[in-house]
Amino acid sequence: MWRMHSGDRVLTAAEWALFRVGLDLLLMFVEDDLDNQEDTTETGATAFDRLTAEQKLVILADVATALREPAVPMPHHTAANEAAIAAVVYTLDDMLTEELESSSDPDSKYRSTVLRRHLLAVAAEQAWEELPRLKSKSRGRWAVLLESFGDLILWDDDHHQGDAFLDLPPKEARVRLLMAGITDEYFLDTPDEPGEKGLTRARQQLARLFDRVPPDDRGLYAGLLDNFTGVQVGPMTAEQVAEWAAHPWLEEIAQGSPVWDCSYARWAERLSGRLPGEAFELTAAVPGVAYDLPAGVRAEVLAGKWVIRSGDGSYWVDVIGNGWADAGVFNENISPVEFETEADAKAAYVQADRLYAERAARYRAAVKE
């Protein structure tokens, strides 16, 4: 629940459909910051932008939950949580600019009216008048609708005024805040640094709001590695993973980021049908055929068996995955691929290297689709 001018309520279906478009993109930027250990995402909402990436993720999750779930207690308005809402609206504004600019692109695949459709749906629900036509390119008219959408949710723009108060001497700042009807805590109340458990909780909240697969309590998303195309597929439910677990070209994986090469729905529709039915198998060397290894790769004897070794000293340990490891990490699960003869070792690597090149080409094509 959120306190708005129209009362204490949650977003309508049309309002949420618009809000989530901007939220989704903003979350992508924040997740990129987390992956890169940066805090570079800036939206123009200062009280939001000054937060760490971890704080941004948590406050976006909490605000979105309050805006969407009627049973959630209404939070107190703070500069940080109101700025988080403003940050989503500003992200929508950037997206609107891009949508309008691309509307004249000669290639239809770059043209979109998604945001304009959502804006018109909200406008119709609110009975706003003098609406632009769907394909209107008038930046000003669409900007007015988007600003009106922000005004539906935000009580005011006090979150912008933090620097004007916080840079003053404490006594003067308190007087001016009092005159403006703003409490000290409004600007000072920011989310604590969440830690890994807090980030996991936030991601679970957001996944439920978006009707997506949430991470487990370790913060990991389940998925598959498609060893034919090389794409990582996810996030996936345990049931979806189990359905494919026995396939010889697929490998169960897990990762901490919700960003994958390919969604399960897209992979199942476009790529799963390309998987070979049989596993990849190496064949023995053909007598009289010379097998030339790539530069920096050689065959040598280790513990009485022929193995493949790279110029940096690591050994070939995984045929399908093209895995390499140093001798110091060998164990019952990691060990060199062994062959009885030098010719078989070279023949095997040449076959596998061809697989790697073909897979790289398939990967490039798959991520472009």
Short mmCIF file of C-alpha atoms in Angstrom, two decimals:
data_model
loop_
_atom_site.label_atom_id
_atom_site.label_comp_id
_atom_site.label_asym_id
_atom_site.label_seq_id
_atom_site.Cartn_x
_atom_site.Cartn_y
_atom_site.Cartn_z
CA MET A 1 0.00 0.00 0.00
CA TRP A 2 1.23 3.51 -0.79
CA ARG A 3 -0.06 6.93 0.25
CA MET A 4 -1.09 8.89 -2.85
CA HIS A 5 -3.22 11.97 -3.45
CA SER A 6 -6.09 9.67 -4.42
CA GLY A 7 -5.80 7.76 -1.14
CA ASP A 8 -3.90 4.86 0.34
CA ARG A 9 -3.85 2.30 -2.44
CA VAL A 10 -1.78 0.15 -4.79
CA LEU A 11 -1.23 0.69 -8.48
CA THR A 12 -3.96 -0.40 -10.84
CA ALA A 13 -3.18 -3.04 -13.45
CA ALA A 14 -2.60 -0.36 -16.11
CA GLU A 15 -0.41 1.73 -13.80
CA TRP A 16 1.65 -1.29 -12.76
CA ALA A 17 2.09 -2.39 -16.38
CA LEU A 18 3.68 0.99 -17.15
CA PHE A 19 5.69 1.25 -13.92
CA ARG A 20 7.18 -2.23 -14.26
CA VAL A 21 8.63 -1.42 -17.71
CA GLY A 22 10.79 1.31 -16.21
CA LEU A 23 11.49 -0.69 -13.06
CA ASP A 24 12.69 -3.67 -15.09
CA LEU A 25 15.23 -1.61 -17.03
CA LEU A 26 16.42 0.25 -13.94
CA LEU A 27 16.91 -3.05 -12.11
CA MET A 28 19.01 -4.28 -15.03
CA PHE A 29 21.31 -1.27 -14.61
CA VAL A 30 21.55 -1.85 -10.85
CA GLU A 31 22.30 -5.56 -11.32
CA ASP A 32 25.06 -4.64 -13.78
CA ASP A 33 26.53 -2.37 -11.10
CA LEU A 34 26.41 -5.21 -8.59
CA ASP A 35 28.10 -7.59 -11.03
CA ASN A 36 30.85 -5.04 -11.70
CA GLN A 37 31.08 -3.87 -8.06
CA GLU A 38 30.21 -0.32 -9.09
CA ASP A 39 27.67 2.35 -8.14
CA THR A 40 27.47 4.13 -11.48
CA THR A 41 23.71 4.09 -12.17
CA GLU A 42 22.37 7.64 -12.17
CA THR A 43 18.83 8.67 -12.98
CA GLY A 44 18.58 12.31 -11.92
CA ALA A 45 16.83 11.43 -8.64
CA THR A 46 19.66 12.49 -6.33
CA ALA A 47 18.43 10.86 -3.12
CA PHE A 48 18.30 7.55 -5.01
CA ASP A 49 21.46 8.02 -7.05
CA ARG A 50 23.64 8.59 -3.97
CA LEU A 51 22.75 5.13 -2.59
CA THR A 52 24.99 2.13 -3.15
CA ALA A 53 23.92 -0.45 -5.72
CA GLU A 54 22.96 -2.79 -2.87
CA GLN A 55 20.76 -0.14 -1.25
CA LYS A 56 19.18 0.68 -4.61
CA LEU A 57 18.16 -2.92 -5.20
CA VAL A 58 16.61 -3.24 -1.74
CA ILE A 59 14.71 0.04 -1.83
CA LEU A 60 13.36 -0.65 -5.33
CA ALA A 61 12.13 -4.05 -4.12
CA ASP A 62 10.47 -2.56 -1.05
CA VAL A 63 8.86 0.33 -2.91
CA ALA A 64 7.61 -1.88 -5.74
CA THR A 65 6.14 -4.34 -3.23
CA ALA A 66 4.33 -1.53 -1.42
CA LEU A 67 2.98 -0.22 -4.72
CA ARG A 68 1.75 -3.65 -5.80
CA GLU A 69 0.71 -5.62 -2.70
CA PRO A 70 -2.39 -4.43 -0.75
CA ALA A 71 -1.43 -6.44 2.34
CA VAL A 72 1.95 -4.74 2.73
CA PRO A 73 1.92 -2.06 5.47
CA MET A 74 2.23 1.44 4.08
CA PRO A 75 5.81 2.69 4.58
CA HIS A 76 6.63 6.19 5.76
CA HIS A 77 7.60 8.46 2.91
CA THR A 78 11.31 9.26 2.84
CA ALA A 79 13.49 11.08 0.35
CA ALA A 80 15.08 7.75 -0.55
CA ASN A 81 11.92 5.78 -1.27
CA GLU A 82 10.18 8.65 -3.07
CA ALA A 83 13.33 9.20 -5.12
CA ALA A 84 13.31 5.49 -5.99
CA ILE A 85 9.86 5.97 -7.53
CA ALA A 86 11.06 9.11 -9.30
CA ALA A 87 14.07 7.15 -10.61
CA VAL A 88 11.70 4.67 -12.27
CA VAL A 89 9.69 7.53 -13.81
CA TYR A 90 12.89 9.19 -15.07
CA THR A 91 13.95 5.86 -16.57
CA LEU A 92 10.60 5.71 -18.35
CA ASP A 93 11.25 9.23 -19.63
CA ASP A 94 14.57 8.13 -21.14
CA MET A 95 12.85 5.12 -22.69
CA LEU A 96 10.12 7.35 -24.11
CA THR A 97 12.73 9.55 -25.76
CA GLU A 98 14.35 6.51 -27.33
CA GLU A 99 10.99 5.13 -28.46
CA LEU A 100 10.05 8.39 -30.15
CA GLU A 101 13.44 8.75 -31.82
CA SER A 102 13.32 5.20 -33.16
CA SER A 103 9.76 5.62 -34.45
CA SER A 104 11.18 7.00 -37.70
CA ASP A 105 13.68 4.19 -38.16
CA PRO A 106 13.29 2.59 -41.61
CA ASP A 107 13.76 -0.85 -40.04
CA SER A 108 10.45 -1.80 -38.41
CA LYS A 109 12.11 -4.07 -35.83
CA TYR A 110 13.51 -0.96 -34.11
CA ARG A 111 10.14 0.80 -33.97
CA SER A 112 7.94 0.40 -30.91
CA THR A 113 4.85 1.93 -29.33
CA VAL A 114 5.01 -0.06 -26.07
CA LEU A 115 5.39 2.90 -23.71
CA ARG A 116 2.85 5.00 -25.57
CA ARG A 117 0.32 2.17 -25.36
CA HIS A 118 0.84 1.91 -21.61
CA LEU A 119 0.57 5.68 -21.18
CA LEU A 120 -2.70 5.78 -23.10
CA ALA A 121 -4.07 2.91 -21.00
CA VAL A 122 -3.34 4.86 -17.80
CA ALA A 123 -4.76 8.05 -19.35
CA ALA A 124 -7.98 6.29 -20.34
CA GLU A 125 -8.32 4.87 -16.84
CA GLN A 126 -7.88 8.35 -15.34
CA ALA A 127 -10.23 9.92 -17.92
CA TRP A 128 -7.57 12.43 -18.97
CA GLU A 129 -8.56 14.50 -21.98
CA GLU A 130 -6.91 15.70 -25.19
CA LEU A 131 -4.75 12.63 -25.57
CA PRO A 132 -2.20 12.22 -28.37
CA ARG A 133 -2.72 9.55 -31.00
CA LEU A 134 -0.78 6.34 -30.49
CA LYS A 135 1.72 7.09 -33.25
CA SER A 136 2.15 10.77 -32.39
CA LYS A 137 5.81 11.79 -32.19
CA SER A 138 5.15 14.90 -30.09
CA ARG A 139 7.66 14.63 -27.25
CA GLY A 140 5.91 17.36 -25.30
CA ARG A 141 2.47 15.74 -25.29
CA TRP A 142 3.79 12.36 -24.20
CA ALA A 143 6.00 13.97 -21.56
CA VAL A 144 2.94 15.63 -20.02
CA LEU A 145 1.24 12.24 -19.71
CA LEU A 146 4.31 10.70 -18.12
CA GLU A 147 4.65 13.59 -15.68
CA SER A 148 0.99 13.18 -14.77
CA PHE A 149 1.61 9.49 -14.16
CA GLY A 150 4.44 10.33 -11.76
CA ASP A 151 2.19 12.82 -9.97
CA LEU A 152 -0.37 10.07 -9.40
CA ILE A 153 2.13 8.18 -7.25
CA LEU A 154 4.40 10.79 -5.72
CA TRP A 155 3.01 12.96 -2.96
CA ASP A 156 5.36 15.84 -3.81
CA ASP A 157 8.91 16.50 -5.00
CA ASP A 158 10.47 17.08 -1.56
CA HIS A 159 13.03 14.37 -2.33
CA HIS A 160 14.73 16.87 -4.68
CA GLN A 161 15.38 19.37 -1.91
CA GLY A 162 17.85 17.44 0.22
CA ASP A 163 20.96 19.38 -0.76
CA ALA A 164 19.23 22.69 -0.10
CA PHE A 165 18.64 21.68 3.54
CA LEU A 166 21.49 19.33 4.38
CA ASP A 167 24.20 21.79 3.30
CA LEU A 168 22.96 24.37 5.83
CA PRO A 169 24.18 24.69 9.43
CA PRO A 170 22.22 22.17 11.56
CA LYS A 171 20.18 24.76 13.46
CA GLU A 172 19.15 26.65 10.34
CA ALA A 173 18.40 23.41 8.53
CA ARG A 174 16.03 22.29 11.30
CA VAL A 175 14.19 25.62 11.20
CA ARG A 176 13.75 25.51 7.43
CA LEU A 177 12.68 21.88 7.50
CA LEU A 178 10.11 22.72 10.14
CA MET A 179 8.79 25.61 8.07
CA ALA A 180 8.52 23.31 5.04
CA GLY A 181 6.71 20.66 7.07
CA ILE A 182 9.51 18.11 6.58
CA THR A 183 10.98 15.99 9.38
CA ASP A 184 14.73 15.46 9.82
CA GLU A 185 14.26 11.74 9.23
CA TYR A 186 12.78 12.32 5.78
CA PHE A 187 16.24 12.94 4.31
CA LEU A 188 18.28 10.87 6.76
CA ASP A 189 16.28 7.62 6.68
CA THR A 190 18.01 5.39 4.14
CA PRO A 191 18.13 1.59 3.91
CA ASP A 192 20.92 -0.23 5.72
CA GLU A 193 23.50 -2.07 3.65
CA PRO A 194 21.64 -5.35 3.11
CA GLY A 195 24.35 -8.00 2.91
CA GLU A 196 23.90 -11.14 0.82
CA LYS A 197 20.77 -12.26 2.67
CA GLY A 198 19.16 -8.87 2.15
CA LEU A 199 19.98 -8.91 -1.56
CA THR A 200 18.52 -12.40 -1.87
CA ARG A 201 15.33 -11.30 -0.11
CA ALA A 202 15.03 -8.31 -2.46
CA ARG A 203 15.51 -10.48 -5.54
CA GLN A 204 12.92 -12.94 -4.29
CA GLN A 205 10.45 -10.09 -3.76
CA LEU A 206 11.06 -8.71 -7.24
CA ALA A 207 10.81 -12.12 -8.90
CA ARG A 208 7.38 -12.64 -7.34
CA LEU A 209 6.23 -9.19 -8.47
CA PHE A 210 7.34 -9.90 -12.03
CA ASP A 211 5.99 -13.47 -11.94
CA ARG A 212 9.49 -14.82 -12.56
CA VAL A 213 11.55 -17.63 -11.08
CA PRO A 214 13.05 -16.46 -7.77
CA PRO A 215 16.52 -17.34 -6.49
CA ASP A 216 16.80 -19.97 -3.76
CA ASP A 217 17.71 -19.02 -0.20
CA ARG A 218 21.41 -19.21 -1.13
CA GLY A 219 20.78 -16.45 -3.65
CA LEU A 220 21.29 -18.76 -6.64
CA TYR A 221 19.17 -19.07 -9.78
CA ALA A 222 18.94 -22.49 -11.42
CA GLY A 223 19.47 -22.97 -15.13
CA LEU A 224 21.08 -25.00 -17.89
CA LEU A 225 24.22 -24.70 -19.94
CA ASP A 226 23.41 -25.62 -23.53
CA ASN A 227 26.70 -27.14 -24.69
CA PHE A 228 25.54 -27.19 -28.30
CA THR A 229 24.99 -23.44 -28.70
CA GLY A 230 26.98 -22.37 -25.64
CA VAL A 231 24.16 -20.26 -24.17
CA GLN A 232 23.31 -20.19 -20.48
CA VAL A 233 19.56 -20.65 -20.07
CA GLY A 234 17.61 -19.36 -17.09
CA PRO A 235 16.37 -18.67 -14.58
CA MET A 236 14.45 -21.96 -14.43
CA THR A 237 12.32 -23.78 -11.91
CA ALA A 238 13.56 -27.06 -10.47
CA GLU A 239 10.85 -28.85 -12.46
CA GLN A 240 12.01 -27.27 -15.73
CA VAL A 241 15.62 -28.23 -15.04
CA ALA A 242 14.64 -31.80 -14.16
CA GLU A 243 12.74 -32.13 -17.44
CA TRP A 244 15.99 -31.68 -19.39
CA ALA A 245 18.55 -33.04 -16.92
CA ALA A 246 19.22 -36.28 -18.79
CA HIS A 247 19.96 -34.67 -22.16
CA PRO A 248 23.59 -35.32 -23.18
CA TRP A 249 24.18 -31.75 -24.39
CA LEU A 250 22.78 -30.01 -21.32
CA GLU A 251 24.37 -29.33 -17.95
CA GLU A 252 22.66 -28.09 -14.80
CA ILE A 253 24.18 -24.85 -13.50
CA ALA A 254 23.41 -22.12 -10.97
CA GLN A 255 24.49 -18.50 -10.70
CA GLY A 256 23.92 -15.51 -8.47
CA SER A 257 22.80 -13.10 -11.18
CA PRO A 258 19.29 -13.06 -12.67
CA VAL A 259 20.75 -11.99 -16.03
CA TRP A 260 21.25 -14.94 -18.42
CA ASP A 261 22.13 -15.34 -22.09
CA CYS A 262 18.67 -16.64 -22.89
CA SER A 263 15.38 -17.00 -21.04
CA TYR A 264 13.97 -20.48 -20.69
CA ALA A 265 10.85 -19.57 -22.69
CA ARG A 266 12.91 -18.24 -25.61
CA TRP A 267 15.34 -21.16 -25.53
CA ALA A 268 12.53 -23.74 -25.41
CA GLU A 269 10.81 -22.09 -28.37
CA ARG A 270 13.79 -21.30 -30.61
CA LEU A 271 16.87 -23.28 -29.63
CA SER A 272 15.95 -26.51 -27.86
CA GLY A 273 14.84 -28.15 -31.10
CA ARG A 274 18.34 -27.77 -32.54
CA LEU A 275 19.95 -30.04 -29.94
CA PRO A 276 21.43 -33.25 -31.40
CA GLY A 277 19.83 -36.38 -30.04
CA GLU A 278 23.15 -38.13 -29.47
CA ALA A 279 26.08 -37.19 -27.27
CA PHE A 280 29.30 -35.87 -28.77
CA GLU A 281 31.81 -38.70 -29.07
CA LEU A 282 35.47 -38.70 -30.01
CA THR A 283 36.75 -41.14 -32.60
CA ALA A 284 40.17 -42.76 -32.67
CA ALA A 285 42.95 -41.45 -34.87
CA VAL A 286 42.90 -42.59 -38.48
CA PRO A 287 46.21 -44.25 -39.37
CA GLY A 288 48.34 -42.14 -41.69
CA VAL A 289 46.45 -38.88 -41.01
CA ALA A 290 48.41 -35.99 -39.50
CA TYR A 291 46.60 -34.05 -36.77
CA ASP A 292 47.95 -30.54 -36.33
CA LEU A 293 47.31 -28.96 -32.95
CA PRO A 294 46.71 -25.20 -32.60
CA ALA A 295 49.66 -23.01 -31.65
CA GLY A 296 50.46 -23.26 -27.96
CA VAL A 297 48.86 -26.68 -27.51
CA ARG A 298 50.84 -29.91 -27.34
CA ALA A 299 50.48 -33.61 -26.53
CA GLU A 300 52.71 -35.07 -23.80
CA VAL A 301 52.93 -38.03 -21.45
CA LEU A 302 51.68 -37.72 -17.87
CA ALA A 303 51.70 -40.72 -15.52
CA GLY A 304 52.00 -43.10 -18.46
CA LYS A 305 49.12 -41.63 -20.48
CA TRP A 306 48.99 -39.14 -23.32
CA VAL A 307 47.33 -35.84 -22.42
CA ILE A 308 46.86 -32.40 -23.96
CA ARG A 309 48.60 -29.42 -22.38
CA SER A 310 48.54 -25.71 -23.18
CA GLY A 311 51.41 -23.27 -23.29
CA ASP A 312 50.49 -21.88 -19.85
CA GLY A 313 50.96 -25.31 -18.30
CA SER A 314 47.30 -26.21 -17.75
CA TYR A 315 45.83 -29.54 -18.85
CA TRP A 316 42.74 -30.30 -20.90
CA VAL A 317 40.21 -31.75 -18.43
CA ASP A 318 36.78 -31.33 -20.06
CA VAL A 319 36.04 -32.34 -23.64
CA ILE A 320 32.57 -30.81 -24.02
CA GLY A 321 33.12 -27.73 -21.88
CA ASN A 322 36.69 -27.06 -23.10
CA GLY A 323 37.86 -27.02 -19.49
CA TRP A 324 41.50 -26.62 -18.45
CA ALA A 325 43.11 -26.96 -15.03
CA ASP A 326 46.52 -26.86 -13.38
CA ALA A 327 47.94 -30.03 -11.85
CA GLY A 328 47.64 -28.54 -8.38
CA VAL A 329 43.83 -28.70 -8.44
CA PHE A 330 43.44 -32.27 -9.73
CA ASN A 331 41.06 -34.44 -7.70
CA GLU A 332 38.55 -37.22 -8.29
CA ASN A 333 36.36 -34.82 -10.26
CA ILE A 334 39.05 -32.88 -12.11
CA SER A 335 41.72 -34.78 -14.03
CA PRO A 336 43.28 -34.69 -17.50
CA VAL A 337 41.57 -36.38 -20.43
CA GLU A 338 43.79 -39.43 -21.07
CA PHE A 339 44.66 -41.34 -24.25
CA GLU A 340 46.70 -44.43 -25.02
CA THR A 341 48.56 -42.93 -27.98
CA GLU A 342 49.85 -39.55 -29.07
CA ALA A 343 47.85 -39.82 -32.30
CA ASP A 344 44.60 -40.43 -30.40
CA ALA A 345 45.28 -37.47 -28.11
CA LYS A 346 45.90 -35.15 -31.05
CA ALA A 347 42.94 -36.49 -33.05
CA ALA A 348 40.64 -36.00 -30.08
CA TYR A 349 41.67 -32.42 -29.51
CA VAL A 350 41.36 -31.53 -33.20
CA GLN A 351 37.80 -32.91 -33.21
CA ALA A 352 36.93 -31.06 -30.02
CA ASP A 353 38.49 -27.84 -31.25
CA ARG A 354 36.26 -28.01 -34.31
CA LEU A 355 33.27 -28.41 -31.98
CA TYR A 356 34.37 -25.32 -30.01
CA ALA A 357 34.64 -23.20 -33.15
CA GLU A 358 31.24 -24.33 -34.43
CA ARG A 359 29.68 -23.73 -31.02
CA ALA A 360 31.13 -20.22 -30.87
CA ALA A 361 29.49 -19.46 -34.21
CA ARG A 362 26.18 -20.91 -33.02
CA TYR A 363 26.41 -18.83 -29.84
CA ARG A 364 26.92 -15.60 -31.77
CA ALA A 365 23.91 -16.39 -33.94
CA ALA A 366 21.75 -17.42 -30.97
CA VAL A 367 22.27 -14.26 -28.92
CA LYS A 368 21.38 -12.13 -31.95
CA GLU A 369 18.02 -13.85 -32.52
#
